[in-house]
Amino acid sequence: MIKELHIGRQPLSVCVPVNHKVTLSVRAEGSGLLSYQWFTDDDQEVPGGTQPDLTINAIKTQRYVCRANDYYCNCVFSKWVKVKVWDIDKSGLPAHWQGELHIAVNPKPQTIRPDRKLTLSCVAFGIPAPEYQWYRNGLPLLNMTGDTLQIDCATAAHAGSYLCSLSNKLQEIWTRAVDVDVALTATDKVALLIGNLNYSNHPSLMAPIMDVHELSNLLQQLGFRVVSLLDLTREEMLAAIEKFIQLLDTGVYGLFYYAGHGYECSGRNYLVPVDAPQPYQPENCVCVQRVMFQMQQKQTALSVILLDTCRKWYNQDRIPSVIMPQKPVGNTVYGYGTCEDAEAFEVQEGVKSTGIFTKYLNKHILQSDKVTHVLEKVSEDLGRDPLVTGKQAVEIKHTLKEPLSLADPVCSAGHTKELHLRDVCWRQANELPRKKRLRFLCGVEVEVGFSALFSNVLVAFATVKTVGPRTHDCTVALSSIPPLEDIFSGPGRSEEMDSLLFNNSNNPDCSVRICALQKLKESLIIKVDLHYTHTVSKLRQTECQHVDTGRPLVASCKLYRGGSHAATPKKHEGASAQSGGRVSGSKATVAGPRRPFTRKAECAAKVAATRSNEPEENDENELCDFSPP
């Protein structure tokens, strides 16, 4: 009886390192004496491959099949099997490896941008060859059963912990778990910070100096290009904002921060420039919603506006703003230091003044959390502050459609041209004069250096480096031509700024702060006066030299020229510098050194008794009752 020819034992695929000896085995059953012939995947006979066991030296990955023949010219083929060869480091493989599963390469953790390809790979040796199953967050991934996991267009949903199971008929092993982050990135990050404190017609503030300075340093740590400005007129504010908008582009994170007086009118927020007259009106101020509208027109990836200012309602009977509602473009965040029709407060603790909102903002802003989560932490901390309980609460509005963070990395790939242009514009507002060494006739050498406290505040400092043989008791004095007012010379401010000056200029022999550089219309000259005593004549003598710095920092941007929207407003008839709101509440003493003040400018004069919806104004200099509960 003739027995049907068939394969009784199929060969098995294997995965081995290069040059490893491999034996493939097949067993056929049939009548009579059987013969065998092995073939490769290019239909070539394997020389000498005429036995049921084929031993090869694995050089490259190749497929094999075996044909069995019986005496009656019947034939049958085995399954195709693959000899997978990895030409990689096999130093971790046991010396007398017998084919047990061994992971040669584990997948590596990755951080990728959204919409980019995600690829995870692992390499394992095994006889039989291992089968693969990938997992994310402990759950098997459908159809992810190869040695390489690939996702062509990754999204935030693909982030998680990945590992791979490798198994054959004999055993199962697991790779190490690795984290995959699908990180949102910015093509660039740009911030404009404005702090107004020295008002011509409204109460002065203290905190914007330190608030803007500290926040500027923190944003720079997050990779932002920062322009920080103090004491701007309306024309200068609009010109600075216009320059800021020019730095924005598709994919850029834009952040605008303001500390100073402000108010709300007809659903719009207004920032009060230092030259705003009394009574201030929207046309004398800067509309926040207009700034956001301009930011959104640039198709920024993230637009953030942070306001440490009051939002008291004024002039509710005025015609509403002409700005139409924004389109739902998404990824827009407003962080208000206080809620509607409420005040924002600054507090003095020892020699330092700070806005309460910015105090907690600076505490959390370096965190990599979603920007709205950071603001929520600020809100929670401020809510626990007994100084403002029931008087100030953070308000957050946003249209985020992605979990964006201020700490997201910058990836400029594909945007290098725009980045170069932006870099040129940004450097224009932040370029410092070069350090210079002066040699006086008497032989004394003085080094003059520069640093920036803000983008419109330059510090020039001088240090005597070499004393001549005929001089002693040398001192240096600096001054600027033209002279620019030191806006930090007010009570209490000098101590704060002196600490900044010391940290930035390494305790020089002499220094001078040059403020309001945005008003500079010509080159800035630093006059260096050297005073010394002549060792022979014993007379006190003076020599002078000048250092031409050009137009440093923001002076080169010529903000005094204004922009397309920076027309100087006309003065309103009937406006009085003496008009102001009434005090609504009595003066109260606060325990301890902490002294809170409102950040609210003086409202329009009460011109009609019918404005019952217009709240009474608190005097800026009055202490409020903030006794802890």
XYZ file of C-alpha atoms in Angstrom:
629
model
C 0.000 0.000 0.000
C 1.379 3.378 -1.028
C 1.528 5.864 1.844
C 0.674 9.510 1.048
C 3.700 11.823 1.124
C 3.470 14.676 3.655
C 5.617 16.801 5.960
C 5.487 15.406 9.462
C 7.697 18.068 11.125
C 8.087 21.553 9.735
C 11.325 23.552 10.012
C 11.313 26.547 12.381
C 12.379 30.123 11.771
C 15.284 31.355 13.854
C 16.833 34.664 14.801
C 20.573 34.551 15.399
C 23.681 36.753 15.416
C 25.839 36.900 12.305
C 28.149 33.892 11.672
C 26.184 31.691 14.046
C 25.771 28.038 12.990
C 22.137 27.122 12.506
C 20.508 23.760 11.807
C 17.162 23.672 10.041
C 15.297 20.374 10.308
C 12.417 18.864 8.386
C 10.822 15.400 8.519
C 8.668 13.960 5.750
C 6.598 10.754 5.837
C 5.775 8.597 2.824
C 6.432 5.272 1.085
C 9.892 4.044 0.389
C 13.129 5.914 0.575
C 12.629 9.693 0.626
C 14.971 12.318 -0.781
C 15.346 16.005 0.186
C 16.473 19.238 -1.444
C 16.734 22.652 0.270
C 16.192 25.900 -1.651
C 16.728 29.574 -0.907
C 14.191 32.306 -1.589
C 15.800 33.050 -4.968
C 14.858 29.501 -6.107
C 18.463 28.378 -5.943
C 19.337 24.920 -4.669
C 21.447 24.943 -1.523
C 24.695 23.142 -2.393
C 24.846 19.935 -0.403
C 21.411 20.581 1.022
C 20.067 17.103 0.355
C 19.483 15.935 3.912
C 16.529 16.544 6.222
C 18.871 18.558 8.482
C 20.519 21.615 6.910
C 23.383 23.226 8.809
C 24.470 26.671 7.609
C 26.710 29.463 8.781
C 24.232 32.397 8.983
C 25.727 35.298 7.046
C 22.637 37.218 5.955
C 18.909 37.111 6.449
C 17.410 34.610 4.045
C 14.384 32.372 3.590
C 14.552 28.587 3.079
C 12.192 25.806 1.969
C 12.696 22.061 1.653
C 11.277 19.706 -0.994
C 10.733 16.028 -0.160
C 10.394 13.368 -2.910
C 9.323 9.711 -2.686
C 10.095 6.764 -4.907
C 6.955 7.345 -6.976
C 7.993 10.860 -8.083
C 5.627 12.555 -5.643
C 6.894 15.701 -3.945
C 5.835 18.029 -1.182
C 7.277 21.325 0.088
C 7.742 22.439 3.671
C 6.746 25.858 4.925
C 9.067 28.731 4.157
C 11.188 29.646 7.157
C 13.344 32.689 7.771
C 16.847 32.773 9.160
C 16.953 36.295 10.561
C 20.527 37.530 11.026
C 21.408 40.535 13.206
C 24.878 41.964 12.704
C 25.005 43.770 16.049
C 26.910 43.689 19.297
C 26.437 40.254 20.838
C 28.714 40.734 23.832
C 25.823 40.051 26.191
C 25.051 36.691 24.612
C 26.091 33.672 26.746
C 29.273 31.997 25.584
C 27.560 28.675 24.860
C 24.224 30.019 23.720
C 21.816 27.238 22.851
C 19.037 29.317 21.331
C 17.170 30.527 24.407
C 15.490 33.917 24.021
C 17.868 36.809 24.571
C 17.170 40.553 24.163
C 20.114 42.202 22.467
C 18.619 45.689 22.052
C 15.881 47.219 24.193
C 13.632 50.032 22.916
C 14.730 53.518 23.922
C 12.626 56.297 25.472
C 11.711 59.050 23.059
C 10.368 62.564 22.954
C 8.903 63.505 19.603
C 6.848 66.315 18.150
C 3.190 65.850 17.234
C 2.531 64.665 13.671
C 6.011 63.139 13.476
C 6.878 59.442 13.061
C 7.257 57.351 16.212
C 9.559 54.334 15.897
C 10.438 51.857 18.637
C 12.648 48.840 17.972
C 13.931 45.849 19.862
C 16.249 43.021 18.828
C 16.090 39.518 20.240
C 17.836 36.256 19.396
C 16.007 32.954 19.677
C 15.617 29.444 18.331
C 12.774 29.256 17.421
C 12.524 32.916 16.419
C 10.562 35.070 18.852
C 7.124 36.491 18.174
C 6.519 40.113 19.162
C 3.625 41.877 20.837
C 3.867 45.567 21.768
C 2.052 47.089 24.727
C 1.248 50.670 25.733
C 0.352 51.392 29.340
C -0.058 47.641 29.933
C -2.524 47.050 27.095
C -1.684 45.108 23.904
C -1.593 47.156 20.705
C -3.575 45.784 17.801
C -1.438 44.647 14.842
C 1.780 45.752 16.539
C 3.501 42.373 16.255
C 6.854 43.090 14.646
C 10.303 43.845 15.996
C 9.663 47.511 15.113
C 6.661 49.553 16.225
C 5.961 52.462 13.921
C 3.305 55.183 14.073
C 3.488 57.514 11.092
C 1.689 60.492 12.627
C 1.961 60.554 16.403
C -0.416 62.565 18.565
C -0.618 63.288 22.276
C -2.736 60.120 22.608
C 0.292 58.016 21.659
C 2.305 59.124 24.676
C 2.778 56.547 27.393
C 4.839 53.618 28.655
C 5.779 51.045 26.025
C 7.252 47.560 26.250
C 7.359 44.448 24.091
C 6.679 40.782 24.831
C 8.914 38.250 23.036
C 7.845 34.626 23.052
C 8.248 31.298 21.278
C 7.091 27.766 22.013
C 9.629 27.453 24.789
C 9.522 30.687 26.805
C 8.482 34.361 27.084
C 10.535 37.414 28.048
C 9.854 41.185 28.193
C 11.798 44.251 27.193
C 12.313 47.159 29.550
C 9.431 49.631 29.715
C 10.232 52.978 28.099
C 8.403 56.294 28.164
C 7.347 58.027 24.986
C 6.485 61.707 25.210
C 4.728 63.402 22.351
C 5.965 66.873 23.215
C 4.361 69.942 21.813
C 7.028 72.317 20.584
C 7.258 75.931 19.560
C 9.118 77.233 16.542
C 10.169 80.074 18.851
C 9.037 81.781 22.067
C 8.726 85.546 22.404
C 7.578 87.674 25.349
C 6.885 91.362 25.859
C 6.758 92.567 29.469
C 5.615 96.091 30.357
C 5.562 97.566 33.834
C 4.210 101.060 34.443
C 4.859 102.688 37.808
C 5.715 106.417 37.581
C 2.417 107.958 36.502
C 2.128 111.644 35.656
C -1.506 112.015 36.737
C -2.193 108.900 38.799
C -0.754 107.339 41.955
C 2.657 105.757 41.490
C 3.280 102.057 42.034
C 6.219 100.160 43.505
C 5.978 96.505 42.480
C 6.253 96.537 38.656
C 10.035 96.996 38.894
C 10.744 93.699 40.613
C 7.761 91.915 39.058
C 8.925 92.568 35.509
C 12.590 91.913 36.316
C 12.010 88.565 38.027
C 9.458 87.343 35.485
C 11.825 88.323 32.663
C 14.597 86.174 34.129
C 12.252 83.210 34.594
C 10.894 83.419 31.056
C 14.440 83.486 29.707
C 15.073 80.236 31.582
C 12.077 78.809 29.684
C 13.670 79.792 26.376
C 11.699 82.957 25.683
C 13.161 85.927 23.858
C 12.159 88.648 26.287
C 11.774 92.393 25.847
C 11.085 94.071 29.208
C 10.131 97.731 29.394
C 9.249 100.164 32.165
C 7.224 103.388 32.199
C 5.830 103.713 28.705
C 3.537 106.362 27.309
C 0.599 105.285 25.180
C 2.540 106.010 22.001
C 5.482 103.970 23.271
C 3.257 101.104 24.436
C 1.581 100.821 21.050
C 4.914 101.017 19.232
C 6.421 98.326 21.494
C 3.391 96.089 20.966
C 3.662 96.570 17.219
C 7.335 95.505 17.338
C 6.335 92.507 19.480
C 3.646 91.465 16.992
C 6.236 91.581 14.206
C 8.233 88.906 16.059
C 5.298 86.486 16.046
C 4.635 83.916 13.354
C 3.090 80.524 12.761
C 4.143 78.079 15.463
C 5.524 80.757 17.809
C 4.509 80.996 21.469
C 3.724 84.639 22.245
C 3.369 85.997 25.787
C 2.333 89.515 26.767
C 2.544 90.611 30.422
C 1.507 93.911 31.942
C 1.804 95.248 35.483
C 0.380 98.642 36.315
C -2.882 100.548 36.464
C -5.825 99.265 34.484
C -9.600 99.017 34.364
C -12.470 97.402 32.479
C -15.025 99.104 30.274
C -17.789 97.570 28.156
C -16.296 94.102 28.466
C -12.845 95.234 27.380
C -9.713 95.532 29.490
C -7.592 98.675 29.274
C -4.011 99.307 30.331
C -3.164 102.791 31.577
C 0.014 104.379 30.141
C 2.119 106.618 32.375
C 1.002 109.731 30.487
C -2.746 109.037 30.641
C -4.607 112.179 31.742
C -7.417 112.444 34.234
C -10.072 111.350 33.683
C -8.713 108.478 31.615
C -10.801 107.123 28.778
C -10.350 104.114 26.468
C -8.846 106.345 23.783
C -6.125 107.354 26.263
C -5.265 103.740 27.067
C -4.356 100.432 25.409
C -7.015 97.796 24.781
C -5.938 94.277 25.784
C -8.361 92.582 23.406
C -6.841 94.479 20.515
C -3.416 93.097 21.476
C -4.786 89.557 21.557
C -6.492 90.057 18.209
C -3.176 91.103 16.661
C -1.435 88.088 18.199
C -4.041 85.699 16.803
C -3.755 87.226 13.345
C -0.141 86.015 13.310
C -1.405 82.427 13.779
C 0.671 81.829 16.881
C 0.721 78.304 18.270
C 0.025 79.760 21.724
C -1.046 83.260 22.731
C -0.867 84.140 26.425
C -1.806 87.425 28.068
C -1.065 87.867 31.772
C -2.430 90.960 33.496
C -1.520 92.097 36.997
C -3.874 95.057 37.027
C -7.251 96.124 38.375
C -10.454 95.434 36.475
C -12.873 97.874 38.086
C -15.801 98.798 35.858
C -15.863 102.375 34.652
C -17.983 104.342 32.214
C -20.434 101.556 31.528
C -22.690 103.910 29.587
C -20.082 104.383 26.868
C -20.448 102.912 23.397
C -19.038 99.347 23.414
C -15.706 98.634 21.811
C -15.631 98.303 18.044
C -13.575 95.099 18.262
C -15.704 92.183 17.150
C -15.627 88.830 18.957
C -12.597 86.696 18.205
C -12.759 83.720 15.889
C -12.447 80.340 17.664
C -8.824 79.858 16.639
C -7.926 78.106 19.887
C -4.786 78.003 22.042
C -5.456 81.404 23.596
C -5.003 82.024 27.316
C -5.945 85.009 29.459
C -4.567 85.027 32.999
C -6.144 87.883 34.942
C -4.640 88.810 38.286
C -8.153 89.536 39.535
C -11.745 88.951 38.484
C -14.191 91.394 36.910
C -14.996 94.589 38.785
C -12.285 93.852 41.347
C -8.962 95.320 42.331
C -5.479 93.845 42.141
C -3.066 94.467 44.986
C 0.638 94.845 45.465
C 2.326 94.256 48.774
C 5.517 95.529 50.345
C 7.461 92.972 52.374
C 10.520 94.588 53.895
C 12.308 96.430 51.070
C 10.720 94.339 48.330
C 7.443 95.173 46.618
C 5.522 92.715 44.472
C 2.126 92.256 42.937
C 0.392 89.419 44.753
C -0.620 87.761 41.472
C 2.899 87.987 40.035
C 4.394 86.778 43.299
C 2.644 83.433 42.909
C 3.008 83.436 39.116
C 6.795 83.588 39.497
C 6.619 80.759 42.021
C 5.052 78.329 39.538
C 5.905 79.528 36.037
C 8.968 77.303 35.529
C 6.875 74.165 35.919
C 6.323 72.071 32.796
C 2.592 71.686 33.401
C -0.045 72.832 30.953
C -0.146 76.630 31.094
C -3.692 76.672 32.470
C -2.688 74.223 35.203
C 0.143 76.564 36.198
C -2.354 79.422 36.451
C -4.663 77.231 38.521
C -1.847 76.709 41.027
C -1.311 80.475 41.092
C -5.035 80.916 41.757
C -4.984 78.383 44.591
C -1.992 80.017 46.300
C -3.454 83.490 45.945
C -6.759 82.207 47.312
C -5.000 81.097 50.482
C -3.294 84.465 50.998
C -5.079 86.167 53.936
C -4.165 89.614 52.598
C -6.593 89.348 49.697
C -9.204 86.883 50.914
C -12.527 88.014 49.515
C -10.907 90.926 47.664
C -8.838 89.452 44.839
C -9.207 86.177 42.912
C -7.418 85.002 39.778
C -9.560 84.523 36.679
C -8.487 82.212 33.862
C -10.025 82.172 30.406
C -8.741 79.976 27.616
C -9.497 78.128 24.407
C -6.686 75.594 24.606
C -7.162 72.629 22.304
C -3.779 71.085 23.118
C -1.902 70.589 26.419
C 0.539 73.428 25.750
C 3.117 74.461 28.328
C 5.338 77.524 28.586
C 8.168 75.037 29.135
C 7.615 73.295 25.788
C 10.890 73.005 23.870
C 11.719 75.078 20.818
C 12.219 73.243 17.533
C 12.987 75.566 14.640
C 13.442 72.866 11.989
C 11.793 74.053 8.806
C 11.535 77.607 10.128
C 15.175 78.701 10.028
C 14.560 81.668 7.721
C 11.842 83.090 9.980
C 14.010 82.352 13.023
C 16.918 84.305 11.553
C 14.754 87.352 10.837
C 13.231 87.153 14.303
C 16.656 86.844 15.866
C 17.842 90.007 14.111
C 14.788 91.964 15.299
C 15.022 90.664 18.846
C 18.734 91.379 19.167
C 18.097 94.919 18.032
C 16.177 95.550 21.256
C 18.678 93.750 23.491
C 22.113 94.609 22.123
C 24.511 96.013 24.707
C 27.449 98.325 24.008
C 30.806 96.592 24.064
C 33.066 96.822 27.068
C 35.778 99.423 26.651
C 39.067 100.151 28.436
C 40.106 103.811 28.678
C 43.690 104.995 29.304
C 43.955 108.465 30.809
C 46.952 110.802 30.404
C 47.944 110.237 34.004
C 48.428 106.523 33.268
C 45.274 105.258 34.965
C 43.250 102.648 33.090
C 39.478 102.420 33.627
C 37.260 99.695 32.234
C 33.696 100.679 31.340
C 31.158 97.858 31.012
C 27.431 97.590 30.524
C 24.510 95.432 31.562
C 20.759 95.588 31.075
C 18.285 95.512 33.932
C 15.458 95.947 31.437
C 15.335 96.429 27.689
C 15.063 100.182 28.261
C 17.262 100.455 31.366
C 21.017 100.378 30.847
C 23.572 100.143 33.615
C 27.029 101.565 32.909
C 29.716 100.703 35.417
C 33.372 101.630 35.690
C 36.258 99.914 37.450
C 39.783 101.266 37.927
C 42.046 98.557 36.512
C 45.503 100.164 36.621
C 46.752 102.994 38.842
C 49.558 105.139 37.398
C 52.852 105.765 39.256
C 51.957 109.434 39.790
C 48.405 108.935 41.047
C 46.656 107.658 44.118
C 43.223 107.877 45.719
C 41.518 107.411 42.321
C 37.725 107.670 42.033
C 35.453 107.502 38.996
C 32.145 109.234 38.272
C 29.781 108.407 35.405
C 27.060 110.444 33.776
C 25.136 110.322 30.516
C 24.751 112.754 27.646
C 21.906 113.491 27.196
C 20.956 113.095 30.848
C 18.132 110.573 31.368
C 16.113 110.417 34.551
C 16.704 107.546 36.975
C 13.153 106.283 37.527
C 14.335 104.178 40.460
C 15.328 107.097 42.622
C 12.009 107.186 44.492
C 11.666 106.179 48.140
C 12.189 102.469 48.654
C 13.081 101.748 45.050
C 16.806 102.443 45.349
C 17.330 99.575 47.785
C 15.636 97.071 45.487
C 17.482 98.195 42.401
C 20.826 98.526 44.161
C 20.639 94.800 44.897
C 20.005 94.102 41.213
C 22.803 96.438 40.219
C 25.244 94.733 42.559
C 24.370 91.292 41.201
C 24.709 92.395 37.585
C 27.931 94.389 37.673
C 30.158 92.675 40.258
C 30.457 95.612 42.642
C 32.245 98.163 40.406
C 33.869 101.381 41.566
C 31.090 103.443 40.047
C 27.822 102.836 38.220
C 24.943 104.773 36.743
C 21.459 103.681 35.706
C 20.227 105.131 32.424
C 16.471 104.767 32.092
C 13.796 105.438 29.496
C 16.058 104.554 26.579
C 12.970 104.385 24.359
C 13.003 108.208 24.373
C 16.579 108.453 23.115
C 16.738 110.121 19.683
C 20.515 110.418 19.379
C 23.647 108.580 20.424
C 24.108 107.993 24.127
C 27.426 109.283 25.451
C 28.830 108.037 28.736
C 30.994 110.681 30.375
C 33.765 109.187 32.520
C 35.313 111.563 35.069
C 38.491 110.349 36.757
C 39.432 112.101 39.993
C 42.866 111.475 41.525
C 45.562 113.017 43.681
C 48.892 113.750 42.036
C 51.680 112.130 44.072
C 54.131 115.016 43.458
C 51.969 118.142 43.579
C 49.487 116.620 46.081
C 46.764 118.391 44.137
C 43.397 116.848 43.368
C 42.971 116.641 39.606
C 40.306 115.511 37.129
C 40.478 114.018 33.652
C 37.497 113.248 31.445
C 36.796 110.898 28.535
C 33.644 110.033 26.565
C 32.319 106.667 25.410
C 29.888 106.740 22.491
C 27.467 103.807 22.943
C 25.280 104.576 19.944
C 21.633 103.676 20.571
C 21.777 100.726 22.958
C 19.007 98.238 23.743
C 15.505 99.357 22.794
C 16.724 102.825 21.764
C 17.628 101.324 18.392
C 13.953 100.420 17.836
C 12.939 104.123 17.837
C 9.696 103.604 19.714
C 9.291 107.375 19.999
C 8.278 107.388 16.348
C 5.218 105.327 17.194
C 3.477 102.902 14.906
C 0.493 102.829 12.652
C -1.847 102.901 15.659
C 0.230 105.096 17.952
C -1.298 108.516 17.380
C -1.114 110.733 20.449
C -4.651 111.238 21.769
C -6.141 114.669 22.046
C -6.727 116.042 25.495
C -10.372 115.901 26.541
C -12.071 119.133 27.301
C -13.042 119.440 30.919
C -10.409 116.983 32.115
C -8.941 118.041 35.403
C -5.730 116.895 36.991
C -7.420 117.319 40.357
C -10.432 115.145 39.664
C -10.478 111.718 41.233
C -12.652 109.153 42.937
C -13.856 109.303 46.486
C -12.477 107.137 49.240
C -14.846 104.230 49.871
C -13.721 102.875 53.166
C -11.598 103.962 56.068
C -7.858 103.671 56.501
C -6.821 100.475 58.302
C -3.621 99.370 59.956
C -2.137 96.085 58.821
C -0.254 93.922 61.253
C 3.388 93.380 60.360
C 5.470 94.917 57.554
C 3.242 93.808 54.672
C 1.472 96.802 53.152
C -0.968 96.077 50.328
C -2.044 98.759 47.842
C -4.456 98.624 44.942
C -3.198 98.849 41.389
C -6.079 101.034 40.346
C -5.694 104.448 38.775
C -8.092 107.266 39.440
C -11.372 107.009 37.600
C -13.190 109.622 35.576
C -14.799 112.467 37.436
C -18.388 111.830 38.440
C -20.239 113.891 35.897
C -23.742 112.616 36.513
C -25.567 111.170 39.474
C -27.249 108.646 37.182
C -24.102 106.525 36.935
C -25.174 104.317 39.774
C -23.349 101.342 38.292
C -19.968 103.081 38.535
C -18.249 102.026 41.765
C -16.653 104.371 44.205
C -12.911 104.630 43.869
C -10.421 103.714 46.561
C -7.565 106.111 47.144
C -4.374 104.385 45.980
C -2.431 105.465 49.035
C -4.969 104.282 51.570
C -4.271 101.071 53.436
C -7.014 98.487 53.218
C -8.176 96.265 56.017
C -6.496 92.935 55.354
C -6.408 91.506 58.847
C -6.054 87.729 58.752
C -9.255 85.855 59.621
